[in-house]
Short mmCIF file of C-alpha atoms and ligand atoms in Angstrom, two decimals:
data_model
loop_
_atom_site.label_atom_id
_atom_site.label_comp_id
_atom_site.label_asym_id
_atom_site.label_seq_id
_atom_site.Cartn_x
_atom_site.Cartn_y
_atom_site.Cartn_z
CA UNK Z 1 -23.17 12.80 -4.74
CA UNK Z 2 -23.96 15.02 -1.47
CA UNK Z 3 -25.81 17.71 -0.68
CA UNK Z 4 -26.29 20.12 1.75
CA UNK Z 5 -29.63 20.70 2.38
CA UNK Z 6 -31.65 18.35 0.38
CA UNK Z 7 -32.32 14.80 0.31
CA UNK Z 8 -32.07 12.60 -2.75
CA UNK Z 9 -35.53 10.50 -2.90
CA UNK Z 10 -34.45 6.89 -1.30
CA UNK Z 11 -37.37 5.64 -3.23
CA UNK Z 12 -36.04 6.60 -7.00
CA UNK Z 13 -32.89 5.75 -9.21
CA UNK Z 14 -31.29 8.10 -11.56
CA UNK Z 15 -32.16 8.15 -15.51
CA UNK Z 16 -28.16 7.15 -17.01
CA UNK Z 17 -27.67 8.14 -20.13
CA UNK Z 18 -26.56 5.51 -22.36
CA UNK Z 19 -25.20 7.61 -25.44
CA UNK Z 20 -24.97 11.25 -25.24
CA UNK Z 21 -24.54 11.88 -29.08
CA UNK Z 22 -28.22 10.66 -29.58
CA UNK Z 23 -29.46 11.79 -26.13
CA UNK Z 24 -30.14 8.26 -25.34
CA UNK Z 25 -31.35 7.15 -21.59
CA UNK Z 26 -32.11 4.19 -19.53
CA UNK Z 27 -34.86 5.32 -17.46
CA UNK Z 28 -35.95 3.73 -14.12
CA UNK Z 29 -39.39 3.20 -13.49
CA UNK Z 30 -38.96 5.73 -10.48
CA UNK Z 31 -36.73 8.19 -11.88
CA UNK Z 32 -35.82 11.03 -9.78
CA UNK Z 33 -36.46 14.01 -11.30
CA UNK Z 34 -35.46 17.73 -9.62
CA UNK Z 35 -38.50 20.41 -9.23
CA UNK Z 36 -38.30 23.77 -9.14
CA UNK Z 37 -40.90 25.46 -8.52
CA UNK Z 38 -40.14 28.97 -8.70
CA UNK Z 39 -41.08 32.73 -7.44
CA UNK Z 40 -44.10 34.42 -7.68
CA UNK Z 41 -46.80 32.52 -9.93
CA UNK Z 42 -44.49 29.83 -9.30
CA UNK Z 43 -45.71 28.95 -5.99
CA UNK Z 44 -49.23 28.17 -7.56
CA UNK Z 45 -48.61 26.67 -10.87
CA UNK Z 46 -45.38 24.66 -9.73
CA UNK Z 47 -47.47 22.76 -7.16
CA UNK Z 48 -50.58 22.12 -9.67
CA UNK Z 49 -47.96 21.14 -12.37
CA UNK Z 50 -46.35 18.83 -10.19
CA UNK Z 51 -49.64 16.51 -9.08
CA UNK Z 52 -50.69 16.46 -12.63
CA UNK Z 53 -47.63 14.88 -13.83
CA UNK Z 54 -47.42 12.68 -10.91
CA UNK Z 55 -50.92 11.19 -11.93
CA UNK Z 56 -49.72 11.29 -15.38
CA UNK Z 57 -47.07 8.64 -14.48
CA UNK Z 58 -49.29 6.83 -12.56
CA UNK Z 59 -51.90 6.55 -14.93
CA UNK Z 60 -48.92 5.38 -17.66
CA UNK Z 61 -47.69 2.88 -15.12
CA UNK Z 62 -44.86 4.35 -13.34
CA UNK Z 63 -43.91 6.84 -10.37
CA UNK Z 64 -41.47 9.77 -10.25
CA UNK Z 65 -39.41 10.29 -6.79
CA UNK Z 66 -39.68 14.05 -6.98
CA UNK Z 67 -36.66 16.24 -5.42
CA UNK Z 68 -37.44 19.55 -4.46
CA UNK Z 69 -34.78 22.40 -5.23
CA UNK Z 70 -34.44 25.56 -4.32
CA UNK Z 71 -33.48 28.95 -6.05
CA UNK Z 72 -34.30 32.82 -6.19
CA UNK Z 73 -36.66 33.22 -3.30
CA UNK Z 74 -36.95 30.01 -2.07
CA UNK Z 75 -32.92 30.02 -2.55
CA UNK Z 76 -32.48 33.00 -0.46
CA UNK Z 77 -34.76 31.21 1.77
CA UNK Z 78 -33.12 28.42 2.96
CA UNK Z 79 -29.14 29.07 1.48
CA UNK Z 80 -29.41 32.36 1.61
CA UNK Z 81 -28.50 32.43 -2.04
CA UNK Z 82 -29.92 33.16 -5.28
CA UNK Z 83 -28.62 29.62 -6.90
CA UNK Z 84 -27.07 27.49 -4.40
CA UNK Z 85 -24.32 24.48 -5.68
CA UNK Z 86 -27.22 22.09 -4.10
CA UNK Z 87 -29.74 23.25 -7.34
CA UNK Z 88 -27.68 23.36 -10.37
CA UNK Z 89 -25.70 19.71 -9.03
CA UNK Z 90 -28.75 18.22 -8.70
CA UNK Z 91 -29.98 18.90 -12.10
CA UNK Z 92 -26.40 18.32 -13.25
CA UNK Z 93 -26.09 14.70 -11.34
CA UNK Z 94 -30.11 13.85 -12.49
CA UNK Z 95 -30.53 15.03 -16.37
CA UNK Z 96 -33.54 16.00 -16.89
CA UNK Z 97 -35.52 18.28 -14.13
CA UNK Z 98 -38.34 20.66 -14.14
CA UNK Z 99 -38.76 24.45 -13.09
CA UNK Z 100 -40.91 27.26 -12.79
CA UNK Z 101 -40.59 30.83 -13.46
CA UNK Z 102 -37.48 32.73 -11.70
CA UNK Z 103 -37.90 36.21 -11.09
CA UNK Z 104 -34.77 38.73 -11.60
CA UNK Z 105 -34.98 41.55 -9.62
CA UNK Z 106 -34.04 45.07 -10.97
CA UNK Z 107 -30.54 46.18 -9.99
CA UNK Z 108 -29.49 42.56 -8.92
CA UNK Z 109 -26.31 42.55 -10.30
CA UNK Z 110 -26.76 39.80 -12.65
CA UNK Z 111 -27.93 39.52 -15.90
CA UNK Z 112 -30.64 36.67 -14.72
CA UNK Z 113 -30.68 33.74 -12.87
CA UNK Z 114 -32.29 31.75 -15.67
CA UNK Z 115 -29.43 32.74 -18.00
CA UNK Z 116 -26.94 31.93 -15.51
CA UNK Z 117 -28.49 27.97 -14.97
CA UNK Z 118 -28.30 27.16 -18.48
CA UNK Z 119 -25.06 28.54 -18.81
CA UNK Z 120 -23.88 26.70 -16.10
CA UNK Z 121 -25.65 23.58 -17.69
CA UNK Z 122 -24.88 24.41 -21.20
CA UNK Z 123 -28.43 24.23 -21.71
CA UNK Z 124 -27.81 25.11 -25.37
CA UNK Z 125 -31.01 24.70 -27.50
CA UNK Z 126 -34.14 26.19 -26.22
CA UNK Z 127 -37.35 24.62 -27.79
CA UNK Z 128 -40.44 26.17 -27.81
CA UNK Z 129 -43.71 24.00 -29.18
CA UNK Z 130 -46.16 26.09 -30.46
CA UNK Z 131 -49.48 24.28 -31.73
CA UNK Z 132 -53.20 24.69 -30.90
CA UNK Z 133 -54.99 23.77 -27.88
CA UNK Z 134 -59.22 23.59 -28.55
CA UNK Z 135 -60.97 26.24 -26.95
CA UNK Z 136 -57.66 28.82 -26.43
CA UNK Z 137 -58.60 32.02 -27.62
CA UNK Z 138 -56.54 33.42 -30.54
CA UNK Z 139 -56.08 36.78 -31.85
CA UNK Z 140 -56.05 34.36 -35.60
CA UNK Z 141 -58.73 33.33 -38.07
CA UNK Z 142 -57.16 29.96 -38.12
CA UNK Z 143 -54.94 29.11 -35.22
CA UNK Z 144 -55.23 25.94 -35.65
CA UNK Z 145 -52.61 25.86 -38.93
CA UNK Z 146 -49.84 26.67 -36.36
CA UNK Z 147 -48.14 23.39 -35.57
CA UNK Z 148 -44.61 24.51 -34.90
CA UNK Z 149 -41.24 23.82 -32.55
CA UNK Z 150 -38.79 27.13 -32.78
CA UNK Z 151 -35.10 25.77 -32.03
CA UNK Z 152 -33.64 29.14 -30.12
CA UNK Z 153 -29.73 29.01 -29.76
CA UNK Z 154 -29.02 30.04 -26.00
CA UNK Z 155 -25.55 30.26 -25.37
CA UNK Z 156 -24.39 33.15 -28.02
CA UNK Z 157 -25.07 36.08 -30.43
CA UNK Z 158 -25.94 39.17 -28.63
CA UNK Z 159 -27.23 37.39 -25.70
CA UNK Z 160 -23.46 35.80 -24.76
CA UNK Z 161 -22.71 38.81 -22.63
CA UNK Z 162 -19.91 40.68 -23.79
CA UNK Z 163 -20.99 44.53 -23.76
CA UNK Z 164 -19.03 47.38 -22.06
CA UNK Z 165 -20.95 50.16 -20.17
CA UNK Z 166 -21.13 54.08 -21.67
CA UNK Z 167 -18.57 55.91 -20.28
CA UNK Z 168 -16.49 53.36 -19.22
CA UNK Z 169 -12.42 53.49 -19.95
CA UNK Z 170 -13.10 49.41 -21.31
CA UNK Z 171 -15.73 51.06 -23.95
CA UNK Z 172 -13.20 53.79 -25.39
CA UNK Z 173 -10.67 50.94 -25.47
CA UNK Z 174 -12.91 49.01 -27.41
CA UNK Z 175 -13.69 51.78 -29.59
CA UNK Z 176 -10.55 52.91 -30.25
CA UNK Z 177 -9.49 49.30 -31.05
CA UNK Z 178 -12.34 48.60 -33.53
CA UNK Z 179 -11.52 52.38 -35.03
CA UNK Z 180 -7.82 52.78 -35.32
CA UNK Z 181 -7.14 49.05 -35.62
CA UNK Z 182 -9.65 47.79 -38.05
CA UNK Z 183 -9.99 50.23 -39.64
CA UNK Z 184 -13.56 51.75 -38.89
CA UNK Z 185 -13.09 55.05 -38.61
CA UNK Z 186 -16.35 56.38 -39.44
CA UNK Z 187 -18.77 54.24 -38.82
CA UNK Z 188 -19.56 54.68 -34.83
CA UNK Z 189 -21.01 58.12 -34.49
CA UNK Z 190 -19.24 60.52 -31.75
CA UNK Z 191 -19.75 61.00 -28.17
CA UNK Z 192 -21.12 58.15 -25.75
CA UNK Z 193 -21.37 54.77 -27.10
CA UNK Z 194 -22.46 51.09 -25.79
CA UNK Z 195 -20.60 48.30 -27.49
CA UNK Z 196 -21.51 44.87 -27.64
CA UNK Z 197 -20.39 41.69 -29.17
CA UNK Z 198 -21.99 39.21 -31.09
CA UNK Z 199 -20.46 35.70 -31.31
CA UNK Z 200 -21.94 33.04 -32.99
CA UNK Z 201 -19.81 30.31 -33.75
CA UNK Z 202 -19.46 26.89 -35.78
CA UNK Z 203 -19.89 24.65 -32.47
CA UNK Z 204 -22.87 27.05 -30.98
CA UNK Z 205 -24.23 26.93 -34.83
CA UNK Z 206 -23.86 23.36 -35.80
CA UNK Z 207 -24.64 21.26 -31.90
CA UNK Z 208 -28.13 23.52 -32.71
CA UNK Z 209 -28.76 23.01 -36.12
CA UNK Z 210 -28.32 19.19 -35.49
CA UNK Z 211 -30.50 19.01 -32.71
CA UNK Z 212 -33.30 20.67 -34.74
CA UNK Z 213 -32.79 18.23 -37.61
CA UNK Z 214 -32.58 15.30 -35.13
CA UNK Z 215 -36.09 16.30 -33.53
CA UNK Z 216 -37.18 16.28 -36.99
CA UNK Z 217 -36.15 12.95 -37.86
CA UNK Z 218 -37.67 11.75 -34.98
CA UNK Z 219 -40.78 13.21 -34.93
CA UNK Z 220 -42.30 12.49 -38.34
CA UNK Z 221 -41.76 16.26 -39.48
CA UNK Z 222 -41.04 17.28 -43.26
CA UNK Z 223 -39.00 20.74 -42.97
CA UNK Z 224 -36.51 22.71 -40.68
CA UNK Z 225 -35.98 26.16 -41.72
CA UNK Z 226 -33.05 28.40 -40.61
CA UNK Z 227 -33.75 31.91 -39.89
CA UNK Z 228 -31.32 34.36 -39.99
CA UNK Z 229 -30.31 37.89 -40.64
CA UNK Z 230 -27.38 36.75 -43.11
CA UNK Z 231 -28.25 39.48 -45.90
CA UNK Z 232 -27.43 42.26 -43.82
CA UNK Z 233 -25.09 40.68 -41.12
CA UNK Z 234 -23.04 38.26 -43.37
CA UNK Z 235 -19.99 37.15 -40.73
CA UNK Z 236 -22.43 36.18 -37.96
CA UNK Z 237 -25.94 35.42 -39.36
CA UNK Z 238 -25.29 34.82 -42.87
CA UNK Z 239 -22.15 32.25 -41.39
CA UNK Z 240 -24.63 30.70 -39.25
CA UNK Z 241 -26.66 29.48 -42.12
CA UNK Z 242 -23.69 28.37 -44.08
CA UNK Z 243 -22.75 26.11 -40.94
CA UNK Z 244 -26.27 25.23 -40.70
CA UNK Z 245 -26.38 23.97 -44.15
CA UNK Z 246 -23.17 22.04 -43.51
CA UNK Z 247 -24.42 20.28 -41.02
CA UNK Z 248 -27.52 19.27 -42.81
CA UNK Z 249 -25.18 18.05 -46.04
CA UNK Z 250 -22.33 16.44 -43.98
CA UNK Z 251 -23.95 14.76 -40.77
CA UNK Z 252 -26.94 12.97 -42.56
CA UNK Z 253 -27.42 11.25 -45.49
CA UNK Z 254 -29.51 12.24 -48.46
CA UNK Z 255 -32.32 9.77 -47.80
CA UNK Z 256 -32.44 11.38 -44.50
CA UNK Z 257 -32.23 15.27 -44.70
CA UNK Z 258 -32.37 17.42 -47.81
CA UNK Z 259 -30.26 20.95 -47.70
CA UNK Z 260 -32.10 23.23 -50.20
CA UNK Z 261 -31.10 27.01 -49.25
CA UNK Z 262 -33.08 29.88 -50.97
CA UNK Z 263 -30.85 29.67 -54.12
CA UNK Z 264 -31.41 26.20 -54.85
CA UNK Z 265 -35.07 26.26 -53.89
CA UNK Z 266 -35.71 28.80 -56.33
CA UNK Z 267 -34.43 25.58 -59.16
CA UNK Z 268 -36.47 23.35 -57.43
CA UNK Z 269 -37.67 21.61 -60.82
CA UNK Z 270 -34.49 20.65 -61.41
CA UNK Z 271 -33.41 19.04 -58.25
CA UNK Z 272 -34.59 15.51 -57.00
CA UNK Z 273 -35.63 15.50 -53.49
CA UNK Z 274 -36.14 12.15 -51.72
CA UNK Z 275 -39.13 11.37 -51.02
CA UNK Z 276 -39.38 11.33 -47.42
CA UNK Z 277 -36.35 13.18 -46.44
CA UNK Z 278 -36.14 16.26 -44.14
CA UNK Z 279 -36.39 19.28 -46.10
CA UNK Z 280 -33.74 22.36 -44.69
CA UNK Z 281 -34.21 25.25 -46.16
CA UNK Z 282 -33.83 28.92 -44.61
CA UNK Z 283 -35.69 32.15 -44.28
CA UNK Z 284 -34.69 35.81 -43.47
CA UNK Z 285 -35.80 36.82 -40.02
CA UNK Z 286 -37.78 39.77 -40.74
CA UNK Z 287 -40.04 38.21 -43.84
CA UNK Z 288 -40.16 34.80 -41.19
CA UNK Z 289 -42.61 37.19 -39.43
CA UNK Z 290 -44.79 37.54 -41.71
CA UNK Z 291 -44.55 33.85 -43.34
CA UNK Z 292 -45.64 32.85 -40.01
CA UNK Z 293 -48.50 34.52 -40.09
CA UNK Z 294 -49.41 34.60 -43.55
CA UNK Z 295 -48.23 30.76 -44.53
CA UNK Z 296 -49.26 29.29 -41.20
CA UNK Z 297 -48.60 25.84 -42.25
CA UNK Z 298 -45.74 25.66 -43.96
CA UNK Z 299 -43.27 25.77 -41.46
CA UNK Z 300 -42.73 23.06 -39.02
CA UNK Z 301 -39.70 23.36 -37.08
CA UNK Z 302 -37.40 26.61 -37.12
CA UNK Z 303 -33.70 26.70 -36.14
CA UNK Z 304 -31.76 29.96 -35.24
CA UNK Z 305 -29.87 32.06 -33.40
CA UNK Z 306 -30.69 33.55 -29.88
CA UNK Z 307 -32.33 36.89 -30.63
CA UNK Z 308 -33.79 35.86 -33.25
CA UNK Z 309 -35.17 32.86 -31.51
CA UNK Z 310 -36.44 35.23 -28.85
CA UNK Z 311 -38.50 36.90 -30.93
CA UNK Z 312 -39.90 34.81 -33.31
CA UNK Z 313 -40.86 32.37 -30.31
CA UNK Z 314 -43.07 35.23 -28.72
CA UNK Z 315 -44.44 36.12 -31.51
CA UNK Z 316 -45.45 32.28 -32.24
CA UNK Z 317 -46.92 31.80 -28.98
CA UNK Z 318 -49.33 34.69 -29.38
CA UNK Z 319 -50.54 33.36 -32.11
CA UNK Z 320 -51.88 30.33 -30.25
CA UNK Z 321 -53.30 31.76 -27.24
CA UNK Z 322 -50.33 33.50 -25.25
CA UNK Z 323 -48.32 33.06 -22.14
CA UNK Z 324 -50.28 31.09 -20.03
CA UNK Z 325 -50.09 28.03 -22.24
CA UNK Z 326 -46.78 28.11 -23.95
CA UNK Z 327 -44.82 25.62 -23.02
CA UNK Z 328 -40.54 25.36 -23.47
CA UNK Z 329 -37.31 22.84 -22.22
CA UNK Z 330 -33.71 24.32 -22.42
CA UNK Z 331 -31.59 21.09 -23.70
CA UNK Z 332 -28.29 20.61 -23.62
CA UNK Z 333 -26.35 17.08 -24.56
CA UNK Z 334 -28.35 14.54 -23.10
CA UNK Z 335 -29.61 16.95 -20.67
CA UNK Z 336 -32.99 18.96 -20.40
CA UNK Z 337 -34.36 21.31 -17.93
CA UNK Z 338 -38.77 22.10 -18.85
CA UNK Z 339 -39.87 25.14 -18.11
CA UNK Z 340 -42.69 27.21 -18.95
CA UNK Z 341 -42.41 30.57 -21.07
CA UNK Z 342 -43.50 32.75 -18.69
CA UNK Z 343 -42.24 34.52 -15.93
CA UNK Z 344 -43.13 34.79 -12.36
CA UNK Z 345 -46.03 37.76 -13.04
CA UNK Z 346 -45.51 38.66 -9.16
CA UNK Z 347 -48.85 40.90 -9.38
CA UNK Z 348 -50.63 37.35 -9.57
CA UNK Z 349 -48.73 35.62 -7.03
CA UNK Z 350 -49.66 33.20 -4.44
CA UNK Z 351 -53.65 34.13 -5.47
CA UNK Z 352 -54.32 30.51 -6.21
CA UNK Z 353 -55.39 32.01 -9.89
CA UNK Z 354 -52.41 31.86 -12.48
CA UNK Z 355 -52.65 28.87 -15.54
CA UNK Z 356 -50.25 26.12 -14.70
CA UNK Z 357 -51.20 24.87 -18.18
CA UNK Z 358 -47.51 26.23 -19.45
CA UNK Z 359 -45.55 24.53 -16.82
CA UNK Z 360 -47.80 21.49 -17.10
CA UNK Z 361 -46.72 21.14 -21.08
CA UNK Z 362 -43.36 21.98 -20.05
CA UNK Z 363 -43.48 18.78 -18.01
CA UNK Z 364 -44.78 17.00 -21.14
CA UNK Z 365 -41.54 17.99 -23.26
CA UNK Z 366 -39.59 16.39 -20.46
CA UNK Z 367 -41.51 13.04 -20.28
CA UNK Z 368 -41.50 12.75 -24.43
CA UNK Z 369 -37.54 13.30 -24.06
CA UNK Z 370 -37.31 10.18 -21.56
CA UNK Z 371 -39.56 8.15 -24.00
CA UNK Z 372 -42.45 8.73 -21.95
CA UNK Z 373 -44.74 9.05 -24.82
CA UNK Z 374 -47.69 7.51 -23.97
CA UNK Z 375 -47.36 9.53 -21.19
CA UNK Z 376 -46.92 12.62 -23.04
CA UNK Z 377 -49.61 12.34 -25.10
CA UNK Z 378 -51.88 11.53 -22.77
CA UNK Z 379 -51.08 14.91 -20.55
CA UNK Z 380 -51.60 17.19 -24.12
CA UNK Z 381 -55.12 15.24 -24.33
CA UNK Z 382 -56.27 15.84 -20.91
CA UNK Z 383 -55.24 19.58 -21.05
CA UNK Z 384 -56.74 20.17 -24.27
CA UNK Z 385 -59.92 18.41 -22.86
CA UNK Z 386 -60.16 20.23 -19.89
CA UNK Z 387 -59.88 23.37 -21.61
CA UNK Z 388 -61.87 22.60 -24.66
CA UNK Z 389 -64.78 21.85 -22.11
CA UNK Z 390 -64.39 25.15 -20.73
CA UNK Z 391 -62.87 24.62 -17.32
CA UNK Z 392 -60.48 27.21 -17.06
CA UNK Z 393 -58.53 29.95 -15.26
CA UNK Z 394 -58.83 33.53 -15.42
CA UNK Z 395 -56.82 34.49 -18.18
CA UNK Z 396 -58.64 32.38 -20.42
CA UNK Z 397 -61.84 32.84 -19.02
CA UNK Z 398 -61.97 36.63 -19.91
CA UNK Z 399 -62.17 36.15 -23.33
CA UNK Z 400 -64.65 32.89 -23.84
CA UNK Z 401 -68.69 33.13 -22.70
CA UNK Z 402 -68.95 29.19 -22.79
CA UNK Z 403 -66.40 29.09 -20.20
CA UNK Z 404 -66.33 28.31 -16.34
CA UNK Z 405 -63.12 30.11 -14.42
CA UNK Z 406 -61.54 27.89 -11.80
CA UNK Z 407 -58.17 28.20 -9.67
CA UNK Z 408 -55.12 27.08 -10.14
CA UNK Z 409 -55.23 23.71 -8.38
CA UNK Z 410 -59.20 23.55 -9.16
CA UNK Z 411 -57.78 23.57 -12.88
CA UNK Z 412 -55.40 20.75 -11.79
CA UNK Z 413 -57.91 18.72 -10.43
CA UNK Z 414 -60.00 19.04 -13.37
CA UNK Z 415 -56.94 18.15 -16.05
CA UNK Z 416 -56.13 14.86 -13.40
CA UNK Z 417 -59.95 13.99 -13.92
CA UNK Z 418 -59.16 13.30 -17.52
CA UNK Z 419 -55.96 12.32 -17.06
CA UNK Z 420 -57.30 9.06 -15.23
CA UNK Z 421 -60.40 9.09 -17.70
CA UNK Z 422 -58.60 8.77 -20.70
CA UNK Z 423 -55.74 6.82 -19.61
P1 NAD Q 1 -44.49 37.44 -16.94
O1 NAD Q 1 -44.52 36.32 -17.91
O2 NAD Q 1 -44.15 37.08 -15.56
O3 NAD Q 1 -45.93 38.13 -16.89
C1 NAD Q 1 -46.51 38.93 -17.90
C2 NAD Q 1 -48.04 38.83 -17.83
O4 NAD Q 1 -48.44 37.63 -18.49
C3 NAD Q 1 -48.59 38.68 -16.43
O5 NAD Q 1 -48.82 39.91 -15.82
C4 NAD Q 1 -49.86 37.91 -16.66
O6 NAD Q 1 -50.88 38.81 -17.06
C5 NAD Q 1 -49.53 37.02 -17.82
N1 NAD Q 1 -49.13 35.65 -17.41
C6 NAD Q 1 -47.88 35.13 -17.40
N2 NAD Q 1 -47.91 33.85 -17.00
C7 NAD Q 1 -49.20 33.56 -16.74
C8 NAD Q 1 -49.87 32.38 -16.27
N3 NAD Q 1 -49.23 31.24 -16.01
N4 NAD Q 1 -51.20 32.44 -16.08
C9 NAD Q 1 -51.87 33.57 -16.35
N5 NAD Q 1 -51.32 34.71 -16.79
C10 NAD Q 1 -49.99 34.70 -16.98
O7 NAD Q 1 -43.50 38.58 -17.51
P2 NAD Q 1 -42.87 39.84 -16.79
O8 NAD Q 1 -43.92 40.54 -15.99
O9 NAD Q 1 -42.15 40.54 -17.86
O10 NAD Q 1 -41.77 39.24 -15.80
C11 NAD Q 1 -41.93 39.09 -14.39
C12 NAD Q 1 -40.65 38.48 -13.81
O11 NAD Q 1 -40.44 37.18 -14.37
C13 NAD Q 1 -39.37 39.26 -14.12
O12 NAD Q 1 -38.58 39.27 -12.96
C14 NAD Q 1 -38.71 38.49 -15.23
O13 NAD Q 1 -37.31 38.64 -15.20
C15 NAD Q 1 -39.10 37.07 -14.85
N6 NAD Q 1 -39.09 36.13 -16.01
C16 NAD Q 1 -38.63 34.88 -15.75
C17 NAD Q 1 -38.66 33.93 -16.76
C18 NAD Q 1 -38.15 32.54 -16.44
O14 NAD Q 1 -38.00 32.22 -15.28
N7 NAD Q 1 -37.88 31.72 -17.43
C19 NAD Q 1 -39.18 34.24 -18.01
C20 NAD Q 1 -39.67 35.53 -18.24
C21 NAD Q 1 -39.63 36.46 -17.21
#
């Protein structure tokens, strides 16, 4: 493949996937892997995120031929566009590639440049860890119950797209179509109106739901729980848990994954559940709030659809400590792009003071999806020991006394200290 303006790494090969069903790869010892590292805070934690995870391959054995992208800022920069062909075909052409924060400015004209990328990609599940780091301060009494991964569909529901503006001659057209022609005459009160569209289908639903249950499988977990809105919004949310359910009956055996919606858990004395099977079961959105914070424990990896998934996701992460930690990868079929939770928080840009502990995690997600997991284990253990010592940056620092506040790439030096320690 060519590009325009930036060189592929002589000195790596690319990861090839060998099945993209099970997301299987031969990896290189030197794979070339595309960074981002994005506007704003970007500029400081992409850097720091970047050295650490070099010295986390190192200190596994291994290298990684780095290719720096470019978009937003940096895209402007040197294409003089927001997402040149160069970016989004490199992380096409390479798999799996890393980024930081993108910001969207007000009034841009698109909806976002993140939302665009894994569109482009179809980046379709985006997967949030959410578990305790030692020494994070938490709003909760016992923070350390939440041991989590939200699945977040990312290609549909609200989120696909398809709205019409107020006032527009497409918005009466839709109205009159959704009034006169089927048949809801009364239901959308007079004068101006937004309309928007909610798709969620039995590919967006089932590709999602599968990918949950297959991180399951793999990881040693016990239960995936679809959340939805299906009591009040039967066609969409409520069908979305029906498909879910399918795919957890049809695509697995019953050694290997257990469907048990609501209804059937209620019988539970009567039903035989395998022993170590996968346990699906399903929750309604709003109550999933509260179970979460009330019933810490009991849920292990969620599955749903994209607002949902944004919300619940937040809501997880401040449970555990907040932004500046929470880690996330956008995944696609045998495809993943890491990137951290946050956004580019321009007011504390380029001071050399944001948390690259996020992106850093991010970058952990990625080397556990190559089979790095030696690797990725040993970057969780060096981050939580760095921060459990109390060697942190600012936004943790405000709210421990034990604690020492460093900068960004102090922080990074500090995490590659233990990083070669523990190795
Ligand atoms: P934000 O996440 O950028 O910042 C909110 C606040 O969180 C910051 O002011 C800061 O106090 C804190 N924070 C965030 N990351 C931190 C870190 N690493 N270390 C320490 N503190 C941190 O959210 P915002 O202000 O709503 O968005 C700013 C811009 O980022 C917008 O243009 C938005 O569109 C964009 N954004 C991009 C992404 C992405 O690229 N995936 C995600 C969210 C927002």
């Amino acid at each position: 493949m060519e590009f325009d303006k930036i060189e592929v790494p002589a000195d790596g090969k690319p990861v090839e996937v060998i099945d993209e069903d099970t997301d299987e790869f031969d990896v290189p010892e030197t794979p070339i892997i595309p960074i981002l590292h994005g506007d704003g805070i970007g500029n400081d934690v992409g850097p720091a995120a970047q050295r650490v995870l070099t010295a986390t391959a190192e200190a596994t054995g291994r290298d990684i031929a780095w290719m720096r992208v470019y978009a937003g800022e940096s895209g402007r920069e040197k294409y003089d566009e927001n997402l040149p062909d160069d970016t989004v075909n490199a992380m096409r052409e390479f798999r799996v590639a890393i980024k930081g924060p993108l910001t969207t400015p007000v009034g841009a004209g698109y909806r976002s440049l993140n939302v665009a990328l894994r569109q482009t990609l179809d980046l379709y599940a985006n997967v949030r860890p959410t578990y305790y780091l030692e020494g994070v301060p938490s709003p909760m009494k016992a923070p350390e119950e939440m041991n989590m991964v939200t699945f977040r569909e990312n290609t549909e529901d609200v989120y696909a797209g398809i709205e019409w503006e107020e006032g527009t001659e497409e918005v009466e057209q839709v109205r009159e179509f959704v009034e006169e022609e089927m048949g809801f005459d009364d239901t959308i009160h007079e004068g101006p109106v937004g309309i928007g569209i909610k798709p969620i289908t039995e590919k967006g639903t089932k590709r999602l739901v599968r990918k949950a249950i297959d991180y399951a499988l793999e990881h040693d977990r016990d239960k995936v729980t679809l959340v939805h809105k299906g009591n009040i919004m039967k066609f969409t949310e409520g069908q979305f848990s029906e498909w879910g359910m399918e795919v957890a009956k049809e695509a697995y055996s019953d050694e290997e994954v257990f469907a048990a919606p609501n209804s059937l858990w209620e019988d539970q004395d009567e039903v035989d559940i395998p022993e170590d099977a996968v346990m699906v079961d399903e929750r309604i959105a709003d109550a999933m709030l509260q179970w979460m914070q009330l019933k810490t424990e009991d849920y292990e990896v969620l599955a749903m659809p994209n607002l949902n998934g944004d919300y619940l996701s937040d809501a997880a992460g401040a449970q555990i400590g907040g932004l500046g930690i929470a880690p996330g990868a956008n995944f696609g079929d045998a495809r993943c792009l890491a990137e951290p939770v946050h956004g580019s928080a321009p007011r504390h840009a380029g001071k050399n003071k944001a948390n690259p502990t996020a992106m850093i995690l991010s970058g952990r997600l990625l080397f556990d999806y190559i089979g790095w997991k030696d690797a990725a284990g040993l970057v969780r253990d060096a981050v939580e020991e760095t921060i459990s010592a109390g060697t942190v940056t600012y936004d943790l620092a405000r709210d421990r006394e034990d604690a020492e506040k460093v900068s960004t790439s102090e922080y990074a030096d500090a995490v590659i200290e233990n990083v070669e320690r523990l190795a």
